Short mmCIF file of C-alpha atoms in Angstrom, two decimals:
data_model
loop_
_atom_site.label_atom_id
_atom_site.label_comp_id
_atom_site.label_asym_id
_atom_site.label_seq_id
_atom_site.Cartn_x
_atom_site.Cartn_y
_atom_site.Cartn_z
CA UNK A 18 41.52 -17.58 1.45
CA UNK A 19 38.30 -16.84 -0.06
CA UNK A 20 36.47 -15.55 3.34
CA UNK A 21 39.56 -13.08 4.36
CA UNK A 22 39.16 -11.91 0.90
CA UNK A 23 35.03 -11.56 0.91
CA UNK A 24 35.71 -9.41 4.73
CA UNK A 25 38.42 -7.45 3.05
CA UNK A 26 35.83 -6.35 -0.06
CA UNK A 27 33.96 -5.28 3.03
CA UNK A 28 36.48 -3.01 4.28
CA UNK A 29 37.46 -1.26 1.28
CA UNK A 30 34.39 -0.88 -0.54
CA UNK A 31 31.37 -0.65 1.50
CA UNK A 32 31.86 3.48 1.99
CA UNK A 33 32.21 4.05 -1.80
CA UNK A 34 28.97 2.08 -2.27
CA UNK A 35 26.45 3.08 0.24
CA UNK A 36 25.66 6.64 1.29
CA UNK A 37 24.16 6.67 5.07
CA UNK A 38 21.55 8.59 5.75
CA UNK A 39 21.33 11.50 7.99
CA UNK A 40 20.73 10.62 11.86
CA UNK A 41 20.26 13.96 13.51
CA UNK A 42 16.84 14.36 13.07
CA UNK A 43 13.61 12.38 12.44
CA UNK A 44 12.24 14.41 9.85
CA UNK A 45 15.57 14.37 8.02
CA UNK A 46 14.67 10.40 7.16
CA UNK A 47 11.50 10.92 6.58
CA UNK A 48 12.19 14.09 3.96
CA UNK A 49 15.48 12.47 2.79
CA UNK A 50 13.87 9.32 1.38
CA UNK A 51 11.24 8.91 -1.10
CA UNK A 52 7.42 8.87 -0.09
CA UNK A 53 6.04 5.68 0.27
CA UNK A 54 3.83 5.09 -3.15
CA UNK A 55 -0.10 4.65 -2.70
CA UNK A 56 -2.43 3.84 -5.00
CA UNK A 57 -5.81 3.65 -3.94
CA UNK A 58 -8.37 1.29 -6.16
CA UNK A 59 -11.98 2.99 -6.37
CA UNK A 60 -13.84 0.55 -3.91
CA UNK A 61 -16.49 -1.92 -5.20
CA UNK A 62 -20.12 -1.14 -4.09
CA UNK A 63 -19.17 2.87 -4.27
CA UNK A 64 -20.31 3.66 -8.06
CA UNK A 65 -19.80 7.53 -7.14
CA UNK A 66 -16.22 6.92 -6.08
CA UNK A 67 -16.64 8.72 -2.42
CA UNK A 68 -14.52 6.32 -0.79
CA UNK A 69 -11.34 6.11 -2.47
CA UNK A 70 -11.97 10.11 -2.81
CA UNK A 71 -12.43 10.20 1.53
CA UNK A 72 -9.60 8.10 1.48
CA UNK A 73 -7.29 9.81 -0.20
CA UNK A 74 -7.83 12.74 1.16
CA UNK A 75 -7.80 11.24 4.41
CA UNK A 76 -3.83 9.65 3.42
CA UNK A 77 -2.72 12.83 1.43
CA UNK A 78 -1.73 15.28 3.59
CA UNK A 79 0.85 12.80 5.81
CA UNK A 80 4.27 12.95 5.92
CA UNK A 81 6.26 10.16 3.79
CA UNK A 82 3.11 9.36 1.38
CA UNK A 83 2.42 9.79 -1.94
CA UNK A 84 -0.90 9.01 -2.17
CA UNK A 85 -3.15 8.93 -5.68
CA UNK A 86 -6.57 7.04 -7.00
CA UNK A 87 -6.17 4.54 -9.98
CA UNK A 88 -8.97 5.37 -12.85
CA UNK A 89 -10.90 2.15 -12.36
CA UNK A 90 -11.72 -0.71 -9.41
CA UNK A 91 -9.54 -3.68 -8.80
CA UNK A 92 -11.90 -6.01 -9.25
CA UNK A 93 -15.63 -6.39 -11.33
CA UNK A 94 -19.01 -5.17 -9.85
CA UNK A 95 -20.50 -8.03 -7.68
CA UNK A 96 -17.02 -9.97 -7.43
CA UNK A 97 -17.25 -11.94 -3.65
CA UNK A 98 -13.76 -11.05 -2.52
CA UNK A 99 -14.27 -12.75 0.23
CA UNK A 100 -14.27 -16.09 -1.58
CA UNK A 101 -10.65 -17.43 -1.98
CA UNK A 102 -10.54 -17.70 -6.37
CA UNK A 103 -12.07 -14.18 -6.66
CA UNK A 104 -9.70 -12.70 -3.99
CA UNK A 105 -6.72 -14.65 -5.26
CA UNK A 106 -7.41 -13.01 -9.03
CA UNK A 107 -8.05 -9.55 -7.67
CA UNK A 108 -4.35 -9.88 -5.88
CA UNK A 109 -2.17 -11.57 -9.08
CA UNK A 110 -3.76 -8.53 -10.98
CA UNK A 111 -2.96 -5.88 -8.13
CA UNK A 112 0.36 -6.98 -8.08
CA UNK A 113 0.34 -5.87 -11.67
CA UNK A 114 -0.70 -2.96 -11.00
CA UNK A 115 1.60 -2.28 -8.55
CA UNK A 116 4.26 -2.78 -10.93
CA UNK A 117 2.82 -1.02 -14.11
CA UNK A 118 2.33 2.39 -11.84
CA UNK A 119 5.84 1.72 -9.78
CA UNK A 120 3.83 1.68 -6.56
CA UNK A 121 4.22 0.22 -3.13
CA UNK A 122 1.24 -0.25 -1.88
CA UNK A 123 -2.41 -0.78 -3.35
CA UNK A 124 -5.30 -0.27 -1.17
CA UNK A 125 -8.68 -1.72 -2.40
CA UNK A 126 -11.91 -3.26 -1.08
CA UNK A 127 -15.73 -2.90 -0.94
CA UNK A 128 -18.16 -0.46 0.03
CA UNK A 129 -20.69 -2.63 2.42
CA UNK A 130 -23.87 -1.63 3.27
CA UNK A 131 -26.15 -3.55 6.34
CA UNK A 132 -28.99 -5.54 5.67
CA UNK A 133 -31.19 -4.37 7.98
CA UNK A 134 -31.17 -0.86 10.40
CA UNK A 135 -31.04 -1.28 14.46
CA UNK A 136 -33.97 0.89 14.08
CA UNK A 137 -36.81 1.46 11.79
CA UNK A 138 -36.01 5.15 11.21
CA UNK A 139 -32.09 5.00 11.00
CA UNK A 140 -29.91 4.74 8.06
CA UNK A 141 -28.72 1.25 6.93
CA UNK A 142 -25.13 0.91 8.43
CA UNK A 143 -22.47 1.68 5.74
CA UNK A 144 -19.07 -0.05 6.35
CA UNK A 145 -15.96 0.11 4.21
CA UNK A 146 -13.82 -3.46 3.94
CA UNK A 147 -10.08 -2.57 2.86
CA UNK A 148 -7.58 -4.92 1.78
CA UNK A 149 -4.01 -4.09 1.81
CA UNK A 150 -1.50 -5.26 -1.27
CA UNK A 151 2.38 -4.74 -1.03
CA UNK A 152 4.50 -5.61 -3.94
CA UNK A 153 5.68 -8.86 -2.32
CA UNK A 154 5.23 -11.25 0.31
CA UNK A 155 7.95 -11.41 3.00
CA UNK A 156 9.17 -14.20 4.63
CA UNK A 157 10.47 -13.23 7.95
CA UNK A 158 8.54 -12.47 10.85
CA UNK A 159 9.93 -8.70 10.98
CA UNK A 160 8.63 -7.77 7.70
CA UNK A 161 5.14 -6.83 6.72
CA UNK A 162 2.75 -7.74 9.06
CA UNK A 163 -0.87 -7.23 7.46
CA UNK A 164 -1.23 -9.96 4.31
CA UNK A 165 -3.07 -9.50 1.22
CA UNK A 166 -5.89 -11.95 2.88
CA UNK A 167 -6.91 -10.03 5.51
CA UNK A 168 -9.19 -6.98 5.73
CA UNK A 169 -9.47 -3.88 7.66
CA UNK A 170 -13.39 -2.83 8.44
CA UNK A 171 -13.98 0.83 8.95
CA UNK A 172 -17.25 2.93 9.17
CA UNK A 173 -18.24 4.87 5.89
CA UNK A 174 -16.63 8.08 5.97
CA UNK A 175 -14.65 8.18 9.25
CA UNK A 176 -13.14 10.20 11.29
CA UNK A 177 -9.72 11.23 12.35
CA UNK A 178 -8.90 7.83 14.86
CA UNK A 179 -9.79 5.81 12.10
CA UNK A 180 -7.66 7.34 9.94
CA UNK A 181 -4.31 6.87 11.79
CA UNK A 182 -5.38 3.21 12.26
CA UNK A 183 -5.99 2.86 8.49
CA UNK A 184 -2.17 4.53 8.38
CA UNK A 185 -0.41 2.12 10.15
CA UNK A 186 -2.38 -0.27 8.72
CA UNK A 187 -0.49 0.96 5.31
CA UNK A 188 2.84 1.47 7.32
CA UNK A 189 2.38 -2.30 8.79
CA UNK A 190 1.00 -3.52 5.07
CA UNK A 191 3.99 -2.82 2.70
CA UNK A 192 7.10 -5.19 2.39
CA UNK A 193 9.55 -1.81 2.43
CA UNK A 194 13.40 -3.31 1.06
CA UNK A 195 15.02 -0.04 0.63
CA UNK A 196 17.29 1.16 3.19
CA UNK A 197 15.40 4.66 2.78
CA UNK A 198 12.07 3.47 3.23
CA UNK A 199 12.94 1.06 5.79
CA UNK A 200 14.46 3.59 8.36
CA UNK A 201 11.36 5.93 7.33
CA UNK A 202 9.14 3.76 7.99
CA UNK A 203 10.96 3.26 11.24
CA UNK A 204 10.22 6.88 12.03
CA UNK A 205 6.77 7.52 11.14
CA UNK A 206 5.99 4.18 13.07
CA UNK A 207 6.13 5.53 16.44
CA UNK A 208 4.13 8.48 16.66
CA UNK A 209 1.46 6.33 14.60
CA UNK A 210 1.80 3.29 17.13
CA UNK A 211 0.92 6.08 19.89
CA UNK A 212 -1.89 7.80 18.15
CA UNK A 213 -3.40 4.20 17.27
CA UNK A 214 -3.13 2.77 21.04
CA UNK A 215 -5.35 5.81 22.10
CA UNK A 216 -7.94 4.86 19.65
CA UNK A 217 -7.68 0.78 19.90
CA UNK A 218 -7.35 0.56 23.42
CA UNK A 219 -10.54 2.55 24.61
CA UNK A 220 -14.08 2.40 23.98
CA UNK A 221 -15.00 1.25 20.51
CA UNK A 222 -18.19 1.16 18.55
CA UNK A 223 -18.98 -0.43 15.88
CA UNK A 224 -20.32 -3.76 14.16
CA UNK A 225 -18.68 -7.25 15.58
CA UNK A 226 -16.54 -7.05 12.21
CA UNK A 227 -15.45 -3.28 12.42
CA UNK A 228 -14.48 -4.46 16.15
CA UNK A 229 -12.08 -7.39 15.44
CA UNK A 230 -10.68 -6.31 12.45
CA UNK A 231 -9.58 -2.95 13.83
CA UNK A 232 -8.10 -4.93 16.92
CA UNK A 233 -6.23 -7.28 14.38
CA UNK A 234 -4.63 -4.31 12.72
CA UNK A 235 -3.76 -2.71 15.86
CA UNK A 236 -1.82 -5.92 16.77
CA UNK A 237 -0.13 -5.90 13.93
CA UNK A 238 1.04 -3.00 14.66
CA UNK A 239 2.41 -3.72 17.71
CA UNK A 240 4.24 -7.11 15.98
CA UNK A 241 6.15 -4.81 13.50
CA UNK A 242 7.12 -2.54 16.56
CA UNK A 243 8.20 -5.55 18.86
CA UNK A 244 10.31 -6.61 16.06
CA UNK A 245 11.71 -3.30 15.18
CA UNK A 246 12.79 -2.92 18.52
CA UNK A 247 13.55 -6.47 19.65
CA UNK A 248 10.83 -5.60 22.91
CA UNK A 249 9.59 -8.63 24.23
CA UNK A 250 6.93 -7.49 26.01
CA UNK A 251 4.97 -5.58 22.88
CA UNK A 252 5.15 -8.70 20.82
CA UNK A 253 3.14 -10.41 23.91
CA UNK A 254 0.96 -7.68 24.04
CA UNK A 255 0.47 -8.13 20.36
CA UNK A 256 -0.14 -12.12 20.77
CA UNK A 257 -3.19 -11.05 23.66
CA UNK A 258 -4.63 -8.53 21.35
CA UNK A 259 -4.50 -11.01 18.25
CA UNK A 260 -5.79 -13.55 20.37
CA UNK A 261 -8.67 -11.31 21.54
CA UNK A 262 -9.44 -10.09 17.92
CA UNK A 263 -9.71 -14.24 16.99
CA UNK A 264 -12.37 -14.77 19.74
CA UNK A 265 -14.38 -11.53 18.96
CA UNK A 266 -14.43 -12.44 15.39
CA UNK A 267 -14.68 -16.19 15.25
CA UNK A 268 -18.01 -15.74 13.16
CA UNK A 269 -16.46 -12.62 11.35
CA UNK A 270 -13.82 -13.80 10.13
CA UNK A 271 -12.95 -16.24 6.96
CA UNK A 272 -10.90 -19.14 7.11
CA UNK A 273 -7.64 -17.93 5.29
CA UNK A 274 -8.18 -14.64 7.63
CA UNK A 275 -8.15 -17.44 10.67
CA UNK A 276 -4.73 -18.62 9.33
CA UNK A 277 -2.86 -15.70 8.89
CA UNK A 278 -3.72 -14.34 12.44
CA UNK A 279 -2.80 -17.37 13.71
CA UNK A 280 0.46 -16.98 11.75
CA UNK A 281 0.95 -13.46 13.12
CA UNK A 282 0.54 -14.21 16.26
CA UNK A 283 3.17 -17.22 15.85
CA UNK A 284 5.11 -14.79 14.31
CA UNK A 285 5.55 -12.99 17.60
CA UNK A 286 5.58 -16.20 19.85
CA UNK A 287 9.00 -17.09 16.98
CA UNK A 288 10.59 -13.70 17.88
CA UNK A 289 9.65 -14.43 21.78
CA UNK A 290 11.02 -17.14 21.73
CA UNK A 291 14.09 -16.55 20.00
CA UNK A 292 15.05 -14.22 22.08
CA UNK A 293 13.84 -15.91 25.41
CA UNK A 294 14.65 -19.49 24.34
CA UNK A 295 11.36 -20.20 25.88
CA UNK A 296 11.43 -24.10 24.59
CA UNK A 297 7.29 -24.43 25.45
CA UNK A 298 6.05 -21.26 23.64
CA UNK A 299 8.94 -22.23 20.44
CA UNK A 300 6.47 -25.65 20.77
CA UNK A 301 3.36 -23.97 20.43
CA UNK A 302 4.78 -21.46 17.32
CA UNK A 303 5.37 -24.84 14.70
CA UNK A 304 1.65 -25.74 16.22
CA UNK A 305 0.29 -22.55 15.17
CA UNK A 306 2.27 -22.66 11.17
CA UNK A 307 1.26 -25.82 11.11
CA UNK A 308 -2.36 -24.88 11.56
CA UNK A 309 -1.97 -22.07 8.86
CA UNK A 310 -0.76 -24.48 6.29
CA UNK A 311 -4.01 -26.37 6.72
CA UNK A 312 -6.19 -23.41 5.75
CA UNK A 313 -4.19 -21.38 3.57
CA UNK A 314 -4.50 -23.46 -0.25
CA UNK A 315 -1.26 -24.19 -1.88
CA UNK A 316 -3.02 -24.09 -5.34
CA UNK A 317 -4.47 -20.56 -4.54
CA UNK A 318 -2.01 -18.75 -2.03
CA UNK A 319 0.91 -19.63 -3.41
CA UNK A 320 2.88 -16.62 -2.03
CA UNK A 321 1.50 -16.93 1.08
CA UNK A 322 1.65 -20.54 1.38
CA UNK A 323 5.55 -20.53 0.99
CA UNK A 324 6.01 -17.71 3.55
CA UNK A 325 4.31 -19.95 6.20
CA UNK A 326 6.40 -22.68 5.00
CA UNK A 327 9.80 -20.78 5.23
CA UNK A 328 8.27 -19.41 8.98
CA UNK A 329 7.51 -22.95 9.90
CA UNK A 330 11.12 -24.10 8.75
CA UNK A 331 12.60 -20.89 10.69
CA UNK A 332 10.20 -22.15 14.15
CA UNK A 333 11.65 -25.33 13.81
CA UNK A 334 15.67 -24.12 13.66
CA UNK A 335 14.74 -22.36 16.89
CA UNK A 336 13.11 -25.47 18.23
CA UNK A 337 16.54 -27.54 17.17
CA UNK A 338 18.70 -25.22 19.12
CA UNK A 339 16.49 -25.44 22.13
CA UNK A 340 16.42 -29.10 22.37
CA UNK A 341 19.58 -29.90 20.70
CA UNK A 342 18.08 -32.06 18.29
CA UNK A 343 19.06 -32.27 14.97
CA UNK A 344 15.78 -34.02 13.71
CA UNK A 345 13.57 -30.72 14.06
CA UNK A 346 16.94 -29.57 11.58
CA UNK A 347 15.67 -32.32 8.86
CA UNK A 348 11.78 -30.97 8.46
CA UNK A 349 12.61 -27.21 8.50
CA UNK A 350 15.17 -28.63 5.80
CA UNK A 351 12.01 -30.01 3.73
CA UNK A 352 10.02 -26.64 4.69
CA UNK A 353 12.50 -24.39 3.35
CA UNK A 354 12.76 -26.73 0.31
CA UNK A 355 8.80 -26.64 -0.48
CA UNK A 356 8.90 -22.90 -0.21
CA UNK A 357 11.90 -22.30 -2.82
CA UNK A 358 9.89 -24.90 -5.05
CA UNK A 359 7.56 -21.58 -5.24
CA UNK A 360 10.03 -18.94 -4.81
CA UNK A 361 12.57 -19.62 -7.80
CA UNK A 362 16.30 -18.39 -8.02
CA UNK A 363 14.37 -17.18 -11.22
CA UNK A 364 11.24 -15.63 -10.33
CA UNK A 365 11.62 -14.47 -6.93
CA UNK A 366 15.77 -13.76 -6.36
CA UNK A 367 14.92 -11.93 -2.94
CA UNK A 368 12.59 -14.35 -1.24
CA UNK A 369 14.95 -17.27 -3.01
CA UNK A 370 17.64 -15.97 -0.81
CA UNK A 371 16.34 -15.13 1.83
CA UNK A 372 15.58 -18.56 2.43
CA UNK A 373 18.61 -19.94 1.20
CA UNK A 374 20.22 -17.69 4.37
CA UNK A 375 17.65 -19.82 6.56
CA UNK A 376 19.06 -22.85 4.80
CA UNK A 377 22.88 -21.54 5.81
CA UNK A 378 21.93 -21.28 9.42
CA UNK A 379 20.65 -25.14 9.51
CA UNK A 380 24.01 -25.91 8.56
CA UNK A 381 25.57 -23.78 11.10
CA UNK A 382 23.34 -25.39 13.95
CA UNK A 383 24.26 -28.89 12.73
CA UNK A 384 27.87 -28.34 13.01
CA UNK A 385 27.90 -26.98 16.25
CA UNK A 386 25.36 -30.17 17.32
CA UNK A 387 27.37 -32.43 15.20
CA UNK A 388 30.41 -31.29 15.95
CA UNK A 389 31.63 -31.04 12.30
CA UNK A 390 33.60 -27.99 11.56
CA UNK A 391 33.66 -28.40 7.74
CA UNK A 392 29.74 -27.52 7.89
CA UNK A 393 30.44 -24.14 9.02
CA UNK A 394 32.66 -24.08 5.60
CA UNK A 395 29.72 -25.19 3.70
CA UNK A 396 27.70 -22.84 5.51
CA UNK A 397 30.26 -19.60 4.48
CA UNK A 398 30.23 -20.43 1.31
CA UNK A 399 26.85 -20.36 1.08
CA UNK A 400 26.52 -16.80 2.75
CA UNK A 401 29.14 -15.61 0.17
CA UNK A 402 27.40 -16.06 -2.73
CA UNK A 403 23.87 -14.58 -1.44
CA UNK A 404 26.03 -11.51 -0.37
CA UNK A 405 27.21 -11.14 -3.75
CA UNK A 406 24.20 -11.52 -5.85
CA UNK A 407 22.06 -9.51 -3.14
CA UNK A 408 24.16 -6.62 -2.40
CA UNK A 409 24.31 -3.83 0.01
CA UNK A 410 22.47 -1.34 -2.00
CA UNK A 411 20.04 -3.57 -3.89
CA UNK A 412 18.33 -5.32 -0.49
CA UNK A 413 20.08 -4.00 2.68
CA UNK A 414 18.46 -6.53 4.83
CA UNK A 415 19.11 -9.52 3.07
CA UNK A 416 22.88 -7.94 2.79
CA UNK A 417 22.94 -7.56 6.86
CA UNK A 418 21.63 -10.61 7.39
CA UNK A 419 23.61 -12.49 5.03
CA UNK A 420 26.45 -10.49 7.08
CA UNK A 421 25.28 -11.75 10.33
CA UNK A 422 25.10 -15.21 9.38
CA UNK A 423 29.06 -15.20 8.10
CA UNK A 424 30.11 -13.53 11.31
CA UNK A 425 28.11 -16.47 13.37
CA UNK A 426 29.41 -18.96 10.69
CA UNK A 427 32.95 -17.48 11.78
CA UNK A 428 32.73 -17.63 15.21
CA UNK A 429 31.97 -21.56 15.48
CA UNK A 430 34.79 -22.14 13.43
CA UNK A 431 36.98 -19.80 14.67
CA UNK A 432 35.97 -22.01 18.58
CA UNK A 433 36.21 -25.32 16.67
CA UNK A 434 39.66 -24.87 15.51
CA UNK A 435 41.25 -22.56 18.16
CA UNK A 436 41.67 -20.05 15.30
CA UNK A 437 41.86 -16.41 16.15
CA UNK A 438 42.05 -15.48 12.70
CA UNK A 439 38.20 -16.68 11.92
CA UNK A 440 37.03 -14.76 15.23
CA UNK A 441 38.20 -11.35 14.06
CA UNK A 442 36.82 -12.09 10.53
CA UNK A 443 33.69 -12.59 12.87
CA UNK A 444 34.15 -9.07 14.27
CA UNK A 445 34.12 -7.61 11.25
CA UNK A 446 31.62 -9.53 9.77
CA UNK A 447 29.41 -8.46 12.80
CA UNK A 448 30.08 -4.66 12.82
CA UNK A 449 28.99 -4.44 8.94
CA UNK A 450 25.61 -6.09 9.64
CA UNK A 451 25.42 -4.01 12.76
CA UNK A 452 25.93 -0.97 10.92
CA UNK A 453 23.35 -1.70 8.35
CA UNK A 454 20.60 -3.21 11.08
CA UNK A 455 20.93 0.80 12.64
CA UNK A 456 20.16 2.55 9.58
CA UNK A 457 17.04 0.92 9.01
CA UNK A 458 16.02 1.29 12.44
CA UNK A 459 16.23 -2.13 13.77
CA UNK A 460 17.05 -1.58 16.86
CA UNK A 461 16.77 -5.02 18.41
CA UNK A 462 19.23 -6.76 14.97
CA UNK A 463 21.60 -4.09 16.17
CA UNK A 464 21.58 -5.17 19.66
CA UNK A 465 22.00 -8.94 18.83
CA UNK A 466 24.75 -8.04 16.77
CA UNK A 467 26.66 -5.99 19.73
CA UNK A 468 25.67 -8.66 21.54
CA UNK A 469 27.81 -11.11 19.27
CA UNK A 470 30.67 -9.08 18.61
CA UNK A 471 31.00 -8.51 22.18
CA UNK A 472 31.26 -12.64 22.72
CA UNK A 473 33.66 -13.08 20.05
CA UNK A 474 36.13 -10.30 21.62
CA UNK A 475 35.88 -12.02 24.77
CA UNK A 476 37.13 -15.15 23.16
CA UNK A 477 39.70 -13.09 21.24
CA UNK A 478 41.32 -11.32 24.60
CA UNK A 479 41.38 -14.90 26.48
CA UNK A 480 43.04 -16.18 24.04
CA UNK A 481 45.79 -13.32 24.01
#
């Protein structure tokens, strides 16, 4: 049989091909794995260069960085980035950049200077606008959770609070896929989360912009924690604080900003409610993509446009399983079709199969609300050959995922045809992803997958 063979592969092989990494202490990830690459584009507005210089020396000295300034700005003196062509150029060419230097990250921005002082004697007020650019856009709600169309607002030459903000901002900015980096990232994000909440949650000054942007970032930070960790109750904290940071900025704020708070924060009302199967709030999440889609261009955003796509077709599975209706199956169906019209086989391989695992799992709910077992067969063989074009070492996540889906795939059809042969393949299935989901630090994957085994062993000792 094809799947006992695929599990078996699993046994024998996945020790010769993946080295864990150490466990024992924190810094041992951190100094085991390469630093996370950051290049920092000489800001617009700042002829002299004293920003990206304050920057960098701001980034340099922390722990998991490498942090260095590019010879020239992303973008032309005068450029509106603000506008959605000019900042839609200046991120197809950072994305070049960010693969001609072998980078992760690309900070850039402008240097912005008040129009007028509070007072006649004082110094115009000088702010900083940074934009964040990761090598690619992801397409689940646990990945990167600051877009290349939002901004970060800072005062000119800040100080140290700022500073760990703008950090996590970089932590919460890049779309990490190594195993390394992932479970690095994992441990610098705590300490950071802490430092930031200090700063974001007490008195801050500033202009209305500086404000709400700096409470957007600080929500995302909390999103990428409550999704690391699977805790319910930061990603509702983070859906008040984005919500706040929308209302303080509603004149701040651009419209393709608007949308992809709006799809943060329906990011975190997805993982809610996928892990609360709270059918109202799952309701409100394909309201909020929705939204998005209307205010993020296709013809413009076309990276971002397909990850709201995929996230609407994910919102709508979840809807599906919570009301048992196989017509929200159909539309996310369409969704994830749109967004693979963007993200080729070809040209994107990762994002393509990522959503082609999203794809798998429709067919998994539509057996089990069908009640057609040869869908979960469909849906296996689907799995399979995402597992072996995306392997373990080349993107771990994708791998564990792909894993998780086979051992849920499994465990239908091992219930739908009394087999206990498919529920141990299920076990097995479900202790690889589980193993992977813990050494990158995902916590709350790791507990859904104990979670799952433990289900399928209590069918398995009934039945003996």
């Amino acid at each position: 049989m094809a799947i006992s063979a695929f599990i078996d592969r699993l046994r024998k092989r996945v020790d010769a091909n993946f080295a864990s990494l150490p466990e024992d202490e924190p810094e041992d990830v951190v100094f085991s794995a390469e630093p996370l690459r950051v290049l920092i584009s000489p800001l617009n507005g700042d002829p002299e260069n004293r920003a990206a210089r304050h920057i960098h020396d701001r980034l340099a000295g922390r722990v998991g960085l490498s942090v260095r300034i590019s010879e020239r700005p992303l973008t032309a003196p005068g450029a509106e980035n603000s506008e959605p062509v000019f900042l839609s150029m200046a991120v197809d060419l950072g994305r070049r950049w960010l693969a001609r230097e072998n980078a992760d990250l690309l900070i850039w921005g402008d240097a912005v200077t008040a129009a007028a002082a509070l007072t006649k004697d004082a110094p115009p007020h000088q702010s900083w606008r940074l934009r964040f650019l990761g090598a690619s856009t992801p397409v689940q709600p646990s990945g990167a959770t600051i877009s290349a169309l939002e901004r970060l607002e800072v005062p000119a030459f800040y100080g140290n609070a700022v500073g760990d903000l703008i950090f996590g901002a970089a932590l919460a900015a890049v779309n990490v896929e190594t195993p390394e980096g992932t479970r690095a990232r994992g441990t610098l994000f705590g300490p950071t989360l802490k430092r930031a909440k200090h700063f974001a949650e007490g008195d801050m000054l500033g202009t209305v912009s500086e404000c709400a942007t700096m409470q957007a970032c600080y929500a995302a930070l909390l999103l990428l924690d409550g999704a690391r960790t699977g805790d319910v109750l930061t990603l509702e904290k983070a859906v008040s604080v984005y919500r706040g940071a929308l209302i303080l900025g509603d004149d701040a704020f651009t419209a393709h900003e608007k949308a992809m708070l709006g799809a943060h924060m329906a990011d975190a009302m997805s993982l809610i409610a996928d892990a609360t199967d709270h059918a109202r709030l799952a309701d409100k999440t394909v309201e909020y993509y929705r939204t998005a889609l209307t205010m993020v261009r296709k013809d413009i955003f076309a990276d971002d446009y397909a990850a709201l796509k995929t996230r609407l077709g994910l919102a709508l599975h979840i809807m599906a399983e919570i009301n048992t209706d196989t017509r929200y199956l159909d539309e996310a169906a369409e969704a994830f079709t749109q967004a693979t019209s963007i993200w080729t086989i070809t040209e994107a391989p990762a994002r393509w199969a990522d959503i082609q695992n999203s794809l798998g799992g429709l067919l998994i709910t539509m057996g089990k609300l069908t009640q057609q077992p040869t869908l979960f067969d469909k849906a296996v063989g689907v799995f399979i050959k995402i597992a072996e074009v995306m392997n373990r070492r080349k993107a771990p996540l994708v791998w564990a995922t792909t894993l998780a889906n086979i051992g849920a795939a499994l465990k239908e059809k091992g219930e739908a045809v009394q087999s206990p042969a498919y529920l141990k393949q299920a076990v097995a299935a479900f202790d690889q992803a589980e193993q992977v989901f813990s050494e990158l630090h995902l916590e709350g994957n790791a507990r859904v997958m104990e979670t799952q085994r433990a289900a399928v062993m209590t069918l398995l000792n009934a039945k003996a």
